[in-house]
Each structure stands twice: as structure tokens, then as C-alpha cells.
PDB file of C-alpha atoms in Angstrom:
ATOM      1  CA  MET A 218      50.967 -28.910  -3.263  1.00 68.00           C
ATOM      2  CA  LEU A 219      47.904 -29.191  -1.037  1.00 74.00           C
ATOM      3  CA  GLN A 220      49.504 -26.965   1.562  1.00 76.00           C
ATOM      4  CA  ARG A 221      50.204 -24.290  -1.039  1.00 78.00           C
ATOM      5  CA  GLU A 222      46.622 -24.416  -2.321  1.00 78.00           C
ATOM      6  CA  PHE A 223      45.340 -24.117   1.218  1.00 77.00           C
ATOM      7  CA  ILE A 224      47.527 -21.040   1.771  1.00 75.00           C
ATOM      8  CA  TYR A 225      46.173 -19.440  -1.411  1.00 70.00           C
ATOM      9  CA  LEU A 226      42.570 -20.184  -0.460  1.00 80.00           C
ATOM     10  CA  TRP A 227      43.094 -18.959   3.086  1.00 81.00           C
ATOM     11  CA  TYR A 228      44.550 -15.725   1.716  1.00 71.00           C
ATOM     12  CA  TYR A 229      41.553 -15.108  -0.554  1.00 75.00           C
ATOM     13  CA  PHE A 230      39.156 -16.099   2.228  1.00 81.00           C
ATOM     14  CA  SER A 231      40.778 -13.809   4.822  1.00 87.00           C
ATOM     15  CA  VAL A 232      40.911 -10.832   2.434  1.00 79.00           C
ATOM     16  CA  GLN A 233      37.254 -11.241   1.520  1.00 78.00           C
ATOM     17  CA  LEU A 234      36.266 -11.710   5.152  1.00 82.00           C
ATOM     18  CA  GLU A 235      38.132  -8.572   6.198  1.00 83.00           C
ATOM     19  CA  GLN A 236      36.449  -6.516   3.499  1.00 82.00           C
ATOM     20  CA  ILE A 237      32.898  -7.637   4.123  1.00 83.00           C
ATOM     21  CA  PHE A 238      32.652  -8.790   7.744  1.00 87.00           C
ATOM     22  CA  GLY A 239      31.887  -5.309   9.068  1.00 88.00           C
ATOM     23  CA  TYR A 240      28.933  -4.919   6.707  1.00 86.00           C
ATOM     24  CA  TRP A 241      27.522  -8.258   7.846  1.00 85.00           C
ATOM     25  CA  VAL A 242      27.805  -7.311  11.525  1.00 87.00           C
ATOM     26  CA  LEU A 243      26.332  -3.852  10.952  1.00 88.00           C
ATOM     27  CA  GLY A 244      23.531  -5.378   8.899  1.00 86.00           C
ATOM     28  CA  MET A 245      22.595  -7.732  11.739  1.00 87.00           C
ATOM     29  CA  ILE A 246      22.755  -4.956  14.341  1.00 89.00           C
ATOM     30  CA  ILE A 247      20.507  -2.643  12.351  1.00 88.00           C
ATOM     31  CA  GLY A 248      18.269  -5.430  11.035  1.00 83.00           C
ATOM     32  CA  SER A 249      17.550  -6.717  14.541  1.00 85.00           C
ATOM     33  CA  ALA A 250      16.958  -3.170  15.777  1.00 88.00           C
ATOM     34  CA  VAL A 251      14.361  -2.593  13.058  1.00 87.00           C
ATOM     35  CA  SER A 252      12.741  -5.955  13.809  1.00 82.00           C
ATOM     36  CA  VAL A 253      12.485  -5.325  17.551  1.00 85.00           C
ATOM     37  CA  PHE A 254      11.836  -1.595  17.746  1.00 86.00           C
ATOM     38  CA  ALA A 255      10.279  -0.514  14.430  1.00 86.00           C
ATOM     39  CA  LYS A 256       8.541  -3.515  12.841  1.00 84.00           C
ATOM     40  CA  ASP A 257       5.149  -2.978  14.482  1.00 83.00           C
ATOM     41  CA  HIS A 258       5.201   0.728  13.658  1.00 88.00           C
ATOM     42  CA  ILE A 259       5.983   0.047   9.991  1.00 86.00           C
ATOM     43  CA  HIS A 260       3.171  -2.498   9.736  1.00 83.00           C
ATOM     44  CA  ASN A 261       0.712  -0.240  11.564  1.00 86.00           C
ATOM     45  CA  VAL A 262       1.480   2.577   9.147  1.00 88.00           C
ATOM     46  CA  PHE A 263       0.742   0.249   6.241  1.00 86.00           C
ATOM     47  CA  ARG A 264      -2.427  -1.057   7.879  1.00 84.00           C
ATOM     48  CA  SER A 265      -3.645   2.515   8.386  1.00 85.00           C
ATOM     49  CA  LEU A 266      -3.543   3.112   4.617  1.00 81.00           C
ATOM     50  CA  GLY A 267      -6.735   1.057   4.311  1.00 75.00           C
ATOM     51  CA  SER A 268      -8.753   3.982   5.656  1.00 73.00           C
ATOM     52  CA  LYS A 269      -7.197   6.536   3.306  1.00 80.00           C
ATOM     53  CA  LYS A 270      -8.309   7.363  -0.221  1.00 80.00           C
ATOM     54  CA  ILE A 271      -4.950   7.909  -1.863  1.00 86.00           C
ATOM     55  CA  GLY A 272      -5.492   5.798  -4.971  1.00 82.00           C
ATOM     56  CA  ILE A 273      -2.487   4.896  -7.070  1.00 89.00           C
ATOM     57  CA  PHE A 274      -0.140   6.757  -4.716  1.00 92.00           C
ATOM     58  CA  GLY A 275      -0.799   3.981  -2.195  1.00 93.00           C
ATOM     59  CA  ILE A 276       1.176   1.607  -4.436  1.00 95.00           C
ATOM     60  CA  VAL A 277       4.264   3.825  -4.133  1.00 96.00           C
ATOM     61  CA  ILE A 278       3.966   4.032  -0.338  1.00 95.00           C
ATOM     62  CA  SER A 279       3.348   0.291  -0.073  1.00 94.00           C
ATOM     63  CA  SER A 280       6.463  -0.561  -2.067  1.00 96.00           C
ATOM     64  CA  GLY A 281       8.597   1.673   0.152  1.00 95.00           C
ATOM     65  CA  LEU A 282       7.158   0.190   3.344  1.00 93.00           C
ATOM     66  CA  GLY A 283       7.749  -3.325   1.997  1.00 92.00           C
ATOM     67  CA  MET A 284      11.484  -2.672   1.706  1.00 93.00           C
ATOM     68  CA  LEU A 285      11.539  -1.428   5.305  1.00 91.00           C
ATOM     69  CA  SER A 286       9.752  -4.501   6.651  1.00 86.00           C
ATOM     70  CA  PRO A 287      12.235  -6.938   8.257  1.00 80.00           C
ATOM     71  CA  LEU A 288      10.066 -10.028   7.793  1.00 70.00           C
ATOM     72  CA  CYS A 289      10.954 -12.953   5.545  1.00 64.00           C
ATOM     73  CA  MET A 290       8.324 -14.119   3.058  1.00 58.00           C
ATOM     74  CA  TYR A 291       6.879 -16.761   5.410  1.00 57.00           C
ATOM     75  CA  GLY A 292       6.414 -13.945   7.904  1.00 62.00           C
ATOM     76  CA  THR A 293       5.177 -11.462   5.320  1.00 69.00           C
ATOM     77  CA  ILE A 294       2.342 -13.612   3.976  1.00 72.00           C
ATOM     78  CA  PRO A 295       0.529 -14.071   7.323  1.00 73.00           C
ATOM     79  CA  ILE A 296       0.861 -10.356   8.082  1.00 76.00           C
ATOM     80  CA  ALA A 297      -0.301  -9.591   4.527  1.00 77.00           C
ATOM     81  CA  ALA A 298      -3.376 -11.737   5.243  1.00 78.00           C
ATOM     82  CA  SER A 299      -4.160  -9.562   8.239  1.00 79.00           C
ATOM     83  CA  PHE A 300      -3.607  -6.456   6.090  1.00 83.00           C
ATOM     84  CA  SER A 301      -6.103  -7.820   3.572  1.00 82.00           C
ATOM     85  CA  ARG A 302      -8.679  -8.391   6.298  1.00 80.00           C
ATOM     86  CA  SER A 303      -8.073  -4.798   7.424  1.00 79.00           C
ATOM     87  CA  GLY A 304      -9.137  -3.513   4.026  1.00 81.00           C
ATOM     88  CA  ILE A 305      -5.810  -3.110   2.236  1.00 87.00           C
ATOM     89  CA  ARG A 306      -6.289  -3.433  -1.514  1.00 90.00           C
ATOM     90  CA  ASP A 307      -4.626  -6.205  -3.533  1.00 91.00           C
ATOM     91  CA  ASP A 308      -2.563  -3.795  -5.635  1.00 93.00           C
ATOM     92  CA  TRP A 309      -1.102  -2.228  -2.481  1.00 93.00           C
ATOM     93  CA  LEU A 310      -0.472  -5.686  -1.027  1.00 92.00           C
ATOM     94  CA  ALA A 311       1.273  -6.788  -4.222  1.00 93.00           C
ATOM     95  CA  ALA A 312       3.599  -3.772  -4.071  1.00 95.00           C
ATOM     96  CA  PHE A 313       4.345  -4.363  -0.383  1.00 93.00           C
ATOM     97  CA  MET A 314       4.976  -8.101  -0.763  1.00 90.00           C
ATOM     98  CA  MET A 315       7.066  -7.777  -3.931  1.00 92.00           C
ATOM     99  CA  SER A 316       9.485  -5.219  -2.518  1.00 94.00           C
ATOM    100  CA  SER A 317       9.558  -7.081   0.804  1.00 90.00           C
ATOM    101  CA  ILE A 318      10.671 -10.244  -1.004  1.00 88.00           C
ATOM    102  CA  LEU A 319      13.501  -8.407  -2.747  1.00 91.00           C
ATOM    103  CA  LEU A 320      14.914  -6.248   0.020  1.00 90.00           C
ATOM    104  CA  ASN A 321      14.928  -5.508   3.743  1.00 89.00           C
ATOM    105  CA  PRO A 322      16.937  -3.157   5.999  1.00 90.00           C
ATOM    106  CA  GLN A 323      19.535  -5.814   6.813  1.00 88.00           C
ATOM    107  CA  LEU A 324      20.160  -6.644   3.162  1.00 88.00           C
ATOM    108  CA  MET A 325      20.504  -2.954   2.369  1.00 92.00           C
ATOM    109  CA  ILE A 326      23.431  -2.726   4.783  1.00 91.00           C
ATOM    110  CA  TYR A 327      24.998  -5.903   3.349  1.00 89.00           C
ATOM    111  CA  SER A 328      24.692  -4.491  -0.146  1.00 91.00           C
ATOM    112  CA  ALA A 329      26.690  -1.399   0.792  1.00 92.00           C
ATOM    113  CA  ALA A 330      29.753  -3.657   0.516  1.00 90.00           C
ATOM    114  CA  LEU A 331      29.168  -3.651  -3.250  1.00 91.00           C
ATOM    115  CA  GLY A 332      29.641   0.105  -3.497  1.00 92.00           C
ATOM    116  CA  GLU A 333      27.353   3.123  -3.480  1.00 94.00           C
ATOM    117  CA  THR A 334      26.315   2.755  -7.127  1.00 95.00           C
ATOM    118  CA  VAL A 335      25.244  -0.891  -6.833  1.00 94.00           C
ATOM    119  CA  LEU A 336      23.488  -0.186  -3.524  1.00 95.00           C
ATOM    120  CA  ALA A 337      21.510   2.687  -5.055  1.00 96.00           C
ATOM    121  CA  ILE A 338      20.592   0.567  -8.076  1.00 96.00           C
ATOM    122  CA  ARG A 339      19.469  -2.307  -5.871  1.00 95.00           C
ATOM    123  CA  ILE A 340      17.224  -0.055  -3.790  1.00 96.00           C
ATOM    124  CA  LEU A 341      15.750   1.713  -6.823  1.00 97.00           C
ATOM    125  CA  SER A 342      15.204  -1.452  -8.891  1.00 96.00           C
ATOM    126  CA  CYS A 343      13.481  -3.212  -5.969  1.00 95.00           C
ATOM    127  CA  PHE A 344      11.335  -0.167  -5.264  1.00 97.00           C
ATOM    128  CA  LEU A 345      10.258   0.066  -8.897  1.00 97.00           C
ATOM    129  CA  CYS A 346       9.630  -3.689  -9.058  1.00 97.00           C
ATOM    130  CA  GLY A 347       7.148  -3.375  -6.202  1.00 96.00           C
ATOM    131  CA  ILE A 348       5.453  -0.442  -7.914  1.00 97.00           C
ATOM    132  CA  THR A 349       5.297  -2.305 -11.238  1.00 97.00           C
ATOM    133  CA  ALA A 350       3.740  -5.357  -9.581  1.00 96.00           C
ATOM    134  CA  GLY A 351       1.163  -3.165  -7.867  1.00 96.00           C
ATOM    135  CA  LEU A 352       0.275  -1.357 -11.088  1.00 96.00           C
ATOM    136  CA  LEU A 353      -0.181  -4.630 -12.978  1.00 96.00           C
ATOM    137  CA  ILE A 354      -2.543  -5.957 -10.308  1.00 94.00           C
ATOM    138  CA  ARG A 355      -4.427  -2.666 -10.354  1.00 94.00           C
ATOM    139  CA  VAL A 356      -4.912  -2.858 -14.139  1.00 93.00           C
ATOM    140  CA  PHE A 357      -5.647  -6.568 -14.617  1.00 91.00           C
ATOM    141  CA  TYR A 358      -7.313  -7.488 -11.306  1.00 88.00           C
ATOM    142  CA  ARG A 359      -9.306  -4.365 -10.556  1.00 83.00           C
ATOM    143  CA  ARG A 360     -12.573  -6.255 -10.076  1.00 78.00           C
ATOM    144  CA  LYS A 361     -11.356  -9.633  -8.862  1.00 84.00           C
ATOM    145  CA  SER A 362      -9.158 -10.940  -6.089  1.00 84.00           C
ATOM    146  CA  PHE A 363      -5.533 -11.818  -6.834  1.00 85.00           C
ATOM    147  CA  PHE A 364      -4.511 -13.384  -3.506  1.00 83.00           C
ATOM    148  CA  ASN A 365      -6.026 -16.234  -1.506  1.00 80.00           C
ATOM    149  CA  PHE A 366      -5.131 -15.768   2.164  1.00 74.00           C
ATOM    150  CA  HIS A 367      -7.605 -18.342   3.459  1.00 71.00           C
ATOM    151  CA  GLY A 368      -6.273 -20.110   6.539  1.00 62.00           C
ATOM    152  CA  PHE A 369      -3.465 -17.667   7.312  1.00 63.00           C
ATOM    153  CA  ASP A 370      -3.337 -16.215  10.797  1.00 59.00           C
ATOM    154  CA  GLU A 371      -1.109 -13.545  12.308  1.00 56.00           C
ATOM    155  CA  PRO A 372       2.555 -14.636  12.357  1.00 56.00           C
ATOM    156  CA  GLU A 373       4.022 -15.753  15.649  1.00 59.00           C
ATOM    157  CA  ASN A 374       5.926 -12.963  17.380  1.00 61.00           C
ATOM    158  CA  HIS A 375       9.209 -14.184  18.883  1.00 62.00           C
ATOM    159  CA  ASP A 376      10.157 -10.770  20.310  1.00 61.00           C
ATOM    160  CA  ILE A 377       8.100 -11.000  23.493  1.00 68.00           C
ATOM    161  CA  ASP A 378      10.641 -10.738  26.301  1.00 70.00           C
ATOM    162  CA  ARG A 379       9.611  -8.002  28.749  1.00 77.00           C
ATOM    163  CA  ASN A 380      13.179  -6.775  29.031  1.00 84.00           C
ATOM    164  CA  ILE A 381      13.743  -4.789  25.845  1.00 84.00           C
ATOM    165  CA  PHE A 382      17.510  -5.333  25.944  1.00 86.00           C
ATOM    166  CA  LEU A 383      17.107  -9.118  26.213  1.00 88.00           C
ATOM    167  CA  ARG A 384      14.507  -8.997  23.454  1.00 86.00           C
ATOM    168  CA  TYR A 385      17.041  -7.353  21.168  1.00 89.00           C
ATOM    169  CA  ILE A 386      19.883  -9.727  22.137  1.00 90.00           C
ATOM    170  CA  LYS A 387      17.692 -12.783  21.470  1.00 88.00           C
ATOM    171  CA  ASN A 388      16.661 -11.418  18.090  1.00 85.00           C
ATOM    172  CA  LEU A 389      20.314 -10.725  17.248  1.00 88.00           C
ATOM    173  CA  GLY A 390      21.205 -14.292  18.248  1.00 89.00           C
ATOM    174  CA  ARG A 391      18.516 -15.734  15.966  1.00 85.00           C
ATOM    175  CA  ASN A 392      19.764 -13.442  13.219  1.00 82.00           C
ATOM    176  CA  MET A 393      23.341 -14.676  13.587  1.00 87.00           C
ATOM    177  CA  LYS A 394      22.210 -18.307  13.602  1.00 86.00           C
ATOM    178  CA  ALA A 395      20.090 -17.820  10.473  1.00 78.00           C
ATOM    179  CA  THR A 396      22.558 -15.822   8.351  1.00 79.00           C
ATOM    180  CA  GLY A 397      25.984 -16.833   9.676  1.00 83.00           C
ATOM    181  CA  PRO A 398      26.371 -20.177   7.854  1.00 84.00           C
ATOM    182  CA  TYR A 399      25.291 -18.680   4.516  1.00 77.00           C
ATOM    183  CA  PHE A 400      27.653 -15.740   5.020  1.00 81.00           C
ATOM    184  CA  LEU A 401      30.616 -18.081   5.540  1.00 85.00           C
ATOM    185  CA  ILE A 402      29.594 -20.284   2.599  1.00 81.00           C
ATOM    186  CA  GLY A 403      29.425 -17.197   0.416  1.00 78.00           C
ATOM    187  CA  ILE A 404      32.976 -16.181   1.355  1.00 84.00           C
ATOM    188  CA  ILE A 405      34.265 -19.736   0.785  1.00 84.00           C
ATOM    189  CA  LEU A 406      32.648 -19.842  -2.664  1.00 80.00           C
ATOM    190  CA  SER A 407      34.075 -16.421  -3.441  1.00 79.00           C
ATOM    191  CA  ALA A 408      37.584 -17.613  -2.516  1.00 81.00           C
ATOM    192  CA  LEU A 409      37.149 -20.688  -4.737  1.00 81.00           C
ATOM    193  CA  PHE A 410      35.951 -18.556  -7.644  1.00 75.00           C
ATOM    194  CA  GLN A 411      38.858 -16.163  -7.195  1.00 74.00           C
ATOM    195  CA  ARG A 412      41.387 -18.980  -7.146  1.00 74.00           C
ATOM    196  CA  TYR A 413      40.081 -21.343  -9.805  1.00 75.00           C
ATOM    197  CA  VAL A 414      37.756 -19.414 -12.169  1.00 71.00           C
ATOM    198  CA  PRO A 415      39.534 -17.170 -14.715  1.00 69.00           C
ATOM    199  CA  ALA A 416      38.470 -13.523 -14.587  1.00 61.00           C
ATOM    200  CA  ASP A 417      38.103 -13.531 -18.388  1.00 67.00           C
ATOM    201  CA  LEU A 418      35.370 -16.154 -18.090  1.00 68.00           C
ATOM    202  CA  MET A 419      33.295 -13.929 -15.796  1.00 64.00           C
ATOM    203  CA  THR A 420      33.724 -11.013 -18.200  1.00 65.00           C
ATOM    204  CA  ASP A 421      32.662 -13.190 -21.139  1.00 68.00           C
ATOM    205  CA  LEU A 422      29.598 -14.488 -19.307  1.00 68.00           C
ATOM    206  CA  PHE A 423      28.359 -11.442 -17.421  1.00 69.00           C
ATOM    207  CA  GLY A 424      30.267  -8.456 -18.782  1.00 66.00           C
ATOM    208  CA  GLY A 425      29.469  -5.802 -21.339  1.00 58.00           C
ATOM    209  CA  ASN A 426      26.035  -4.712 -22.501  1.00 56.00           C
ATOM    210  CA  GLU A 427      25.002  -7.944 -24.179  1.00 72.00           C
ATOM    211  CA  ALA A 428      21.574  -9.337 -23.460  1.00 78.00           C
ATOM    212  CA  PHE A 429      23.125 -12.780 -23.064  1.00 76.00           C
ATOM    213  CA  GLY A 430      25.114 -11.738 -19.971  1.00 79.00           C
ATOM    214  CA  ILE A 431      22.043 -10.262 -18.294  1.00 84.00           C
ATOM    215  CA  LEU A 432      19.944 -13.303 -19.122  1.00 81.00           C
ATOM    216  CA  MET A 433      22.685 -15.568 -17.767  1.00 80.00           C
ATOM    217  CA  ALA A 434      22.847 -13.594 -14.509  1.00 79.00           C
ATOM    218  CA  ALA A 435      19.082 -13.710 -14.129  1.00 80.00           C
ATOM    219  CA  THR A 436      19.090 -17.463 -14.729  1.00 80.00           C
ATOM    220  CA  VAL A 437      22.015 -18.153 -12.367  1.00 75.00           C
ATOM    221  CA  GLY A 438      20.213 -16.221  -9.647  1.00 68.00           C
ATOM    222  CA  VAL A 439      17.429 -18.809  -9.566  1.00 68.00           C
ATOM    223  CA  PRO A 440      19.348 -21.870  -8.267  1.00 58.00           C
ATOM    224  CA  LEU A 441      22.262 -20.090  -6.575  1.00 62.00           C
ATOM    225  CA  TYR A 442      20.425 -17.738  -4.234  1.00 64.00           C
ATOM    226  CA  ALA A 443      19.907 -19.170  -0.741  1.00 57.00           C
ATOM    227  CA  CYS A 444      20.465 -16.144   1.511  1.00 62.00           C
ATOM    228  CA  GLY A 445      21.025 -12.480   0.690  1.00 59.00           C
ATOM    229  CA  GLY A 446      24.088 -12.165   2.894  1.00 63.00           C
ATOM    230  CA  GLY A 447      25.626 -15.276   1.356  1.00 68.00           C
ATOM    231  CA  THR A 448      25.507 -13.876  -2.176  1.00 80.00           C
ATOM    232  CA  ILE A 449      27.136 -10.525  -1.390  1.00 84.00           C
ATOM    233  CA  PRO A 450      30.713 -11.942  -1.315  1.00 85.00           C
ATOM    234  CA  LEU A 451      30.084 -13.672  -4.642  1.00 81.00           C
ATOM    235  CA  LEU A 452      28.654 -10.545  -6.248  1.00 86.00           C
ATOM    236  CA  GLN A 453      31.535  -8.459  -4.959  1.00 86.00           C
ATOM    237  CA  GLN A 454      34.014 -10.868  -6.522  1.00 83.00           C
ATOM    238  CA  TRP A 455      32.108 -11.109  -9.807  1.00 84.00           C
ATOM    239  CA  LEU A 456      31.890  -7.322 -10.106  1.00 87.00           C
ATOM    240  CA  TRP A 457      35.643  -7.085  -9.591  1.00 84.00           C
ATOM    241  CA  GLU A 458      36.158  -9.651 -12.342  1.00 80.00           C
ATOM    242  CA  GLY A 459      34.065  -7.859 -14.952  1.00 82.00           C
ATOM    243  CA  MET A 460      30.386  -8.517 -14.246  1.00 85.00           C
ATOM    244  CA  SER A 461      28.300  -5.599 -15.517  1.00 89.00           C
ATOM    245  CA  ILE A 462      26.142  -3.690 -13.048  1.00 91.00           C
ATOM    246  CA  GLY A 463      23.065  -4.555 -15.100  1.00 91.00           C
ATOM    247  CA  SER A 464      23.851  -8.267 -14.776  1.00 90.00           C
ATOM    248  CA  ALA A 465      24.379  -7.839 -11.025  1.00 91.00           C
ATOM    249  CA  ALA A 466      21.024  -6.073 -10.722  1.00 93.00           C
ATOM    250  CA  SER A 467      19.323  -8.853 -12.658  1.00 92.00           C
ATOM    251  CA  PHE A 468      20.861 -11.453 -10.327  1.00 89.00           C
ATOM    252  CA  MET A 469      19.763  -9.459  -7.251  1.00 90.00           C
ATOM    253  CA  ILE A 470      16.167  -9.454  -8.523  1.00 92.00           C
ATOM    254  CA  THR A 471      15.694 -13.057  -9.629  1.00 90.00           C
ATOM    255  CA  GLY A 472      17.653 -14.473  -6.677  1.00 85.00           C
ATOM    256  CA  PRO A 473      15.431 -13.476  -3.749  1.00 86.00           C
ATOM    257  CA  ALA A 474      12.281 -13.530  -5.883  1.00 86.00           C
ATOM    258  CA  THR A 475      12.816 -17.211  -6.752  1.00 83.00           C
ATOM    259  CA  LYS A 476      14.378 -18.427  -3.508  1.00 79.00           C
ATOM    260  CA  ILE A 477      12.820 -21.807  -2.806  1.00 74.00           C
ATOM    261  CA  THR A 478      11.260 -20.820   0.530  1.00 69.00           C
ATOM    262  CA  ASN A 479       9.710 -17.708  -1.033  1.00 70.00           C
ATOM    263  CA  LEU A 480       8.334 -19.691  -3.960  1.00 77.00           C
ATOM    264  CA  GLY A 481       6.765 -22.260  -1.659  1.00 74.00           C
ATOM    265  CA  ALA A 482       4.990 -19.565   0.310  1.00 73.00           C
ATOM    266  CA  LEU A 483       3.845 -17.662  -2.771  1.00 80.00           C
ATOM    267  CA  LYS A 484       2.441 -20.729  -4.508  1.00 81.00           C
ATOM    268  CA  ILE A 485       0.072 -21.210  -1.570  1.00 78.00           C
ATOM    269  CA  VAL A 486      -1.511 -17.762  -1.895  1.00 82.00           C
ATOM    270  CA  LEU A 487      -1.372 -17.443  -5.693  1.00 86.00           C
ATOM    271  CA  GLY A 488      -2.355 -20.815  -7.089  1.00 84.00           C
ATOM    272  CA  ILE A 489      -0.522 -22.432  -9.983  1.00 89.00           C
ATOM    273  CA  ARG A 490      -1.701 -20.125 -12.811  1.00 90.00           C
ATOM    274  CA  ARG A 491      -0.915 -16.864 -11.066  1.00 91.00           C
ATOM    275  CA  PHE A 492       2.257 -18.362  -9.633  1.00 91.00           C
ATOM    276  CA  LEU A 493       3.534 -19.033 -13.167  1.00 93.00           C
ATOM    277  CA  THR A 494       2.550 -15.493 -14.121  1.00 93.00           C
ATOM    278  CA  TYR A 495       4.646 -14.257 -11.198  1.00 93.00           C
ATOM    279  CA  LEU A 496       7.705 -16.176 -12.454  1.00 92.00           C
ATOM    280  CA  VAL A 497       7.309 -14.746 -15.958  1.00 94.00           C
ATOM    281  CA  PHE A 498       6.986 -11.246 -14.507  1.00 96.00           C
ATOM    282  CA  ILE A 499      10.148 -11.626 -12.419  1.00 94.00           C
ATOM    283  CA  MET A 500      12.279 -12.866 -15.297  1.00 93.00           C
ATOM    284  CA  ALA A 501      10.939 -10.192 -17.662  1.00 95.00           C
ATOM    285  CA  TYR A 502      11.434  -7.403 -15.141  1.00 96.00           C
ATOM    286  CA  ALA A 503      14.950  -8.553 -14.189  1.00 94.00           C
ATOM    287  CA  PHE A 504      16.004  -8.768 -17.836  1.00 93.00           C
ATOM    288  CA  THR A 505      14.511  -5.382 -18.729  1.00 95.00           C
ATOM    289  CA  ALA A 506      15.987  -3.685 -15.669  1.00 95.00           C
ATOM    290  CA  GLY A 507      19.419  -5.130 -16.401  1.00 93.00           C
ATOM    291  CA  MET A 508      19.328  -3.931 -20.020  1.00 92.00           C
ATOM    292  CA  ILE A 509      18.249  -0.417 -19.028  1.00 93.00           C
ATOM    293  CA  ILE A 510      20.893  -0.165 -16.286  1.00 93.00           C
ATOM    294  CA  ASN A 511      23.666  -1.204 -18.673  1.00 91.00           C
ATOM    295  CA  LEU A 512      22.488   1.362 -21.217  1.00 89.00           C
ATOM    296  CA  VAL A 513      22.409   4.165 -18.656  1.00 90.00           C
ATOM    297  CA  ILE A 514      25.603   3.349 -16.718  1.00 80.00           C
TER     298      ILE A 514
END
């Protein structure tokens, strides 16, 4: 009995691994390349916006640059503090930080395993979330500061090896160490879901156009999301079993936005009142985006 169950689980695990392993490897290769060779350029472009009078259009640019930034939130906040000291406005910073929380180049490659449609929706919904956050700060905090970056210095740069090849290899090694365990856990959980959770249950919970399914996906994203790469196998399996694309989009928004490490960092720079406002915004945006996506697709 146990041997048969192990064979079933190994089959599901190996199939899932074969389907998604290449995306994980490619994501690390490209993500580390962006981190080593393009990160400073991306941040310098953003910093240079402080001297330009481009108004509301700066929010759009900031959101796009945030998605290209390879930093995690604990890395983004110190660099955002330096941006603020360089004269970058709070609404531009909000757009940059919001989209940076939700997406990065490595996660974009991972998400390609979910199909072109889901990838496009993830990129667009994250981009628009950053813009929406920036616009809200622009409207409601035009004459007062939203962030408190007191005490934050420039983030430590680990890519300092003089040999550029070794610099890249070391970054890739850190990347593998950071994402590898979550990637394997995600595939194991996916195999368990495939074996023991009826497909009809997933359709009932997350399928169709019902608001309940989208709200459930948004809520599940809060405790379940630990690493972007670790959730891709689960999302792939859930989509196969009937999860609507709107529910998947909702999960992909609330997950990274409420990841415990991101929340800890954000609470420091927002304070409790604005931190709670951030949580309400995320849940409202994820729910609205999911409803619209299900209506359109």
C-alpha cells in the first residue's frame, strides 16, 4: 500500500518537475544576469527621474522599472530611501516599490510555465497595481510625506568580485540556495494536491466567475505564499484542475504583497495606520482585478 502510494506520488512529482524545471533554471540564469549586469543601470535610470519634470507619467515609468528591479523588498526599501534622498517623489516611489514587491525578472520567467495568457495577465496586473498605488499617493498625499525612511542606508552589495564571471556564478549560487528549497516544496505540494485533492473541489472553490472563488484565492494567497518560484507548481496544478484565471491573478497579487518578510519591511516605513491602509488596498485591488479578468476572459 505504502509502496504504491509512493509510486503514484513519485510519478506526479517527476511529471511536474519535468514540466517546470527548465523555467526555474532559466529564471535563475536571467535573474542573476539582471542582478549582476543591469541592476545598477535600472536604479540609476530611476534615480535620474528626480531631475525631470514629467509629472504623472513618472508613475508609469516607475512602475515599469520596479518590475525590472531584481531586489527583494528588504533590498528595495534601503535603495528606495536613497531614491527619496535624491529627490524622487513619494508617488513615484510607491509605484516603484509596489510593482517591485509583486514581480521581478526571475519571477516573470517562472510564470511563463503557466502559459502565455497567465504570464501576460500577471505582468499587466502588477504594472497597473504599481500605477494605481502611485496615483493614490499622488491624490491623497500630495502635500505630506507617505514614507518614513529614517535610519535606512544603502543596501549592502554582495556582487563585488572583480572577476565578472565569478561575480555572476556567486550570485547564481545564492539564487539557487534561496529559491531551490521553496521550488522543491512547491512541486511536492503540487504532487500531494494532484493525488489527494479532488479536481472538482478546486473547481468549486476557485472556478467560474463567482466572487467567492476570487476572494478565496486572494485569502489563500496570504498564508500560503513563501516564495514566488514555490507557488508556480501549485498554480499550474490548480489551473489544470479548474481554477479561473481571475482567481489565479488574485492569488498572484495578494501572495507576494503579503509575504511575511515584505510585510515586516513595509511596516517599518509606513507605520501602523498606513500599513493597514496598504493591506486594504491590496485585498481590494486583487479582488477587483480578479473580477475584471474573469469578465473579460
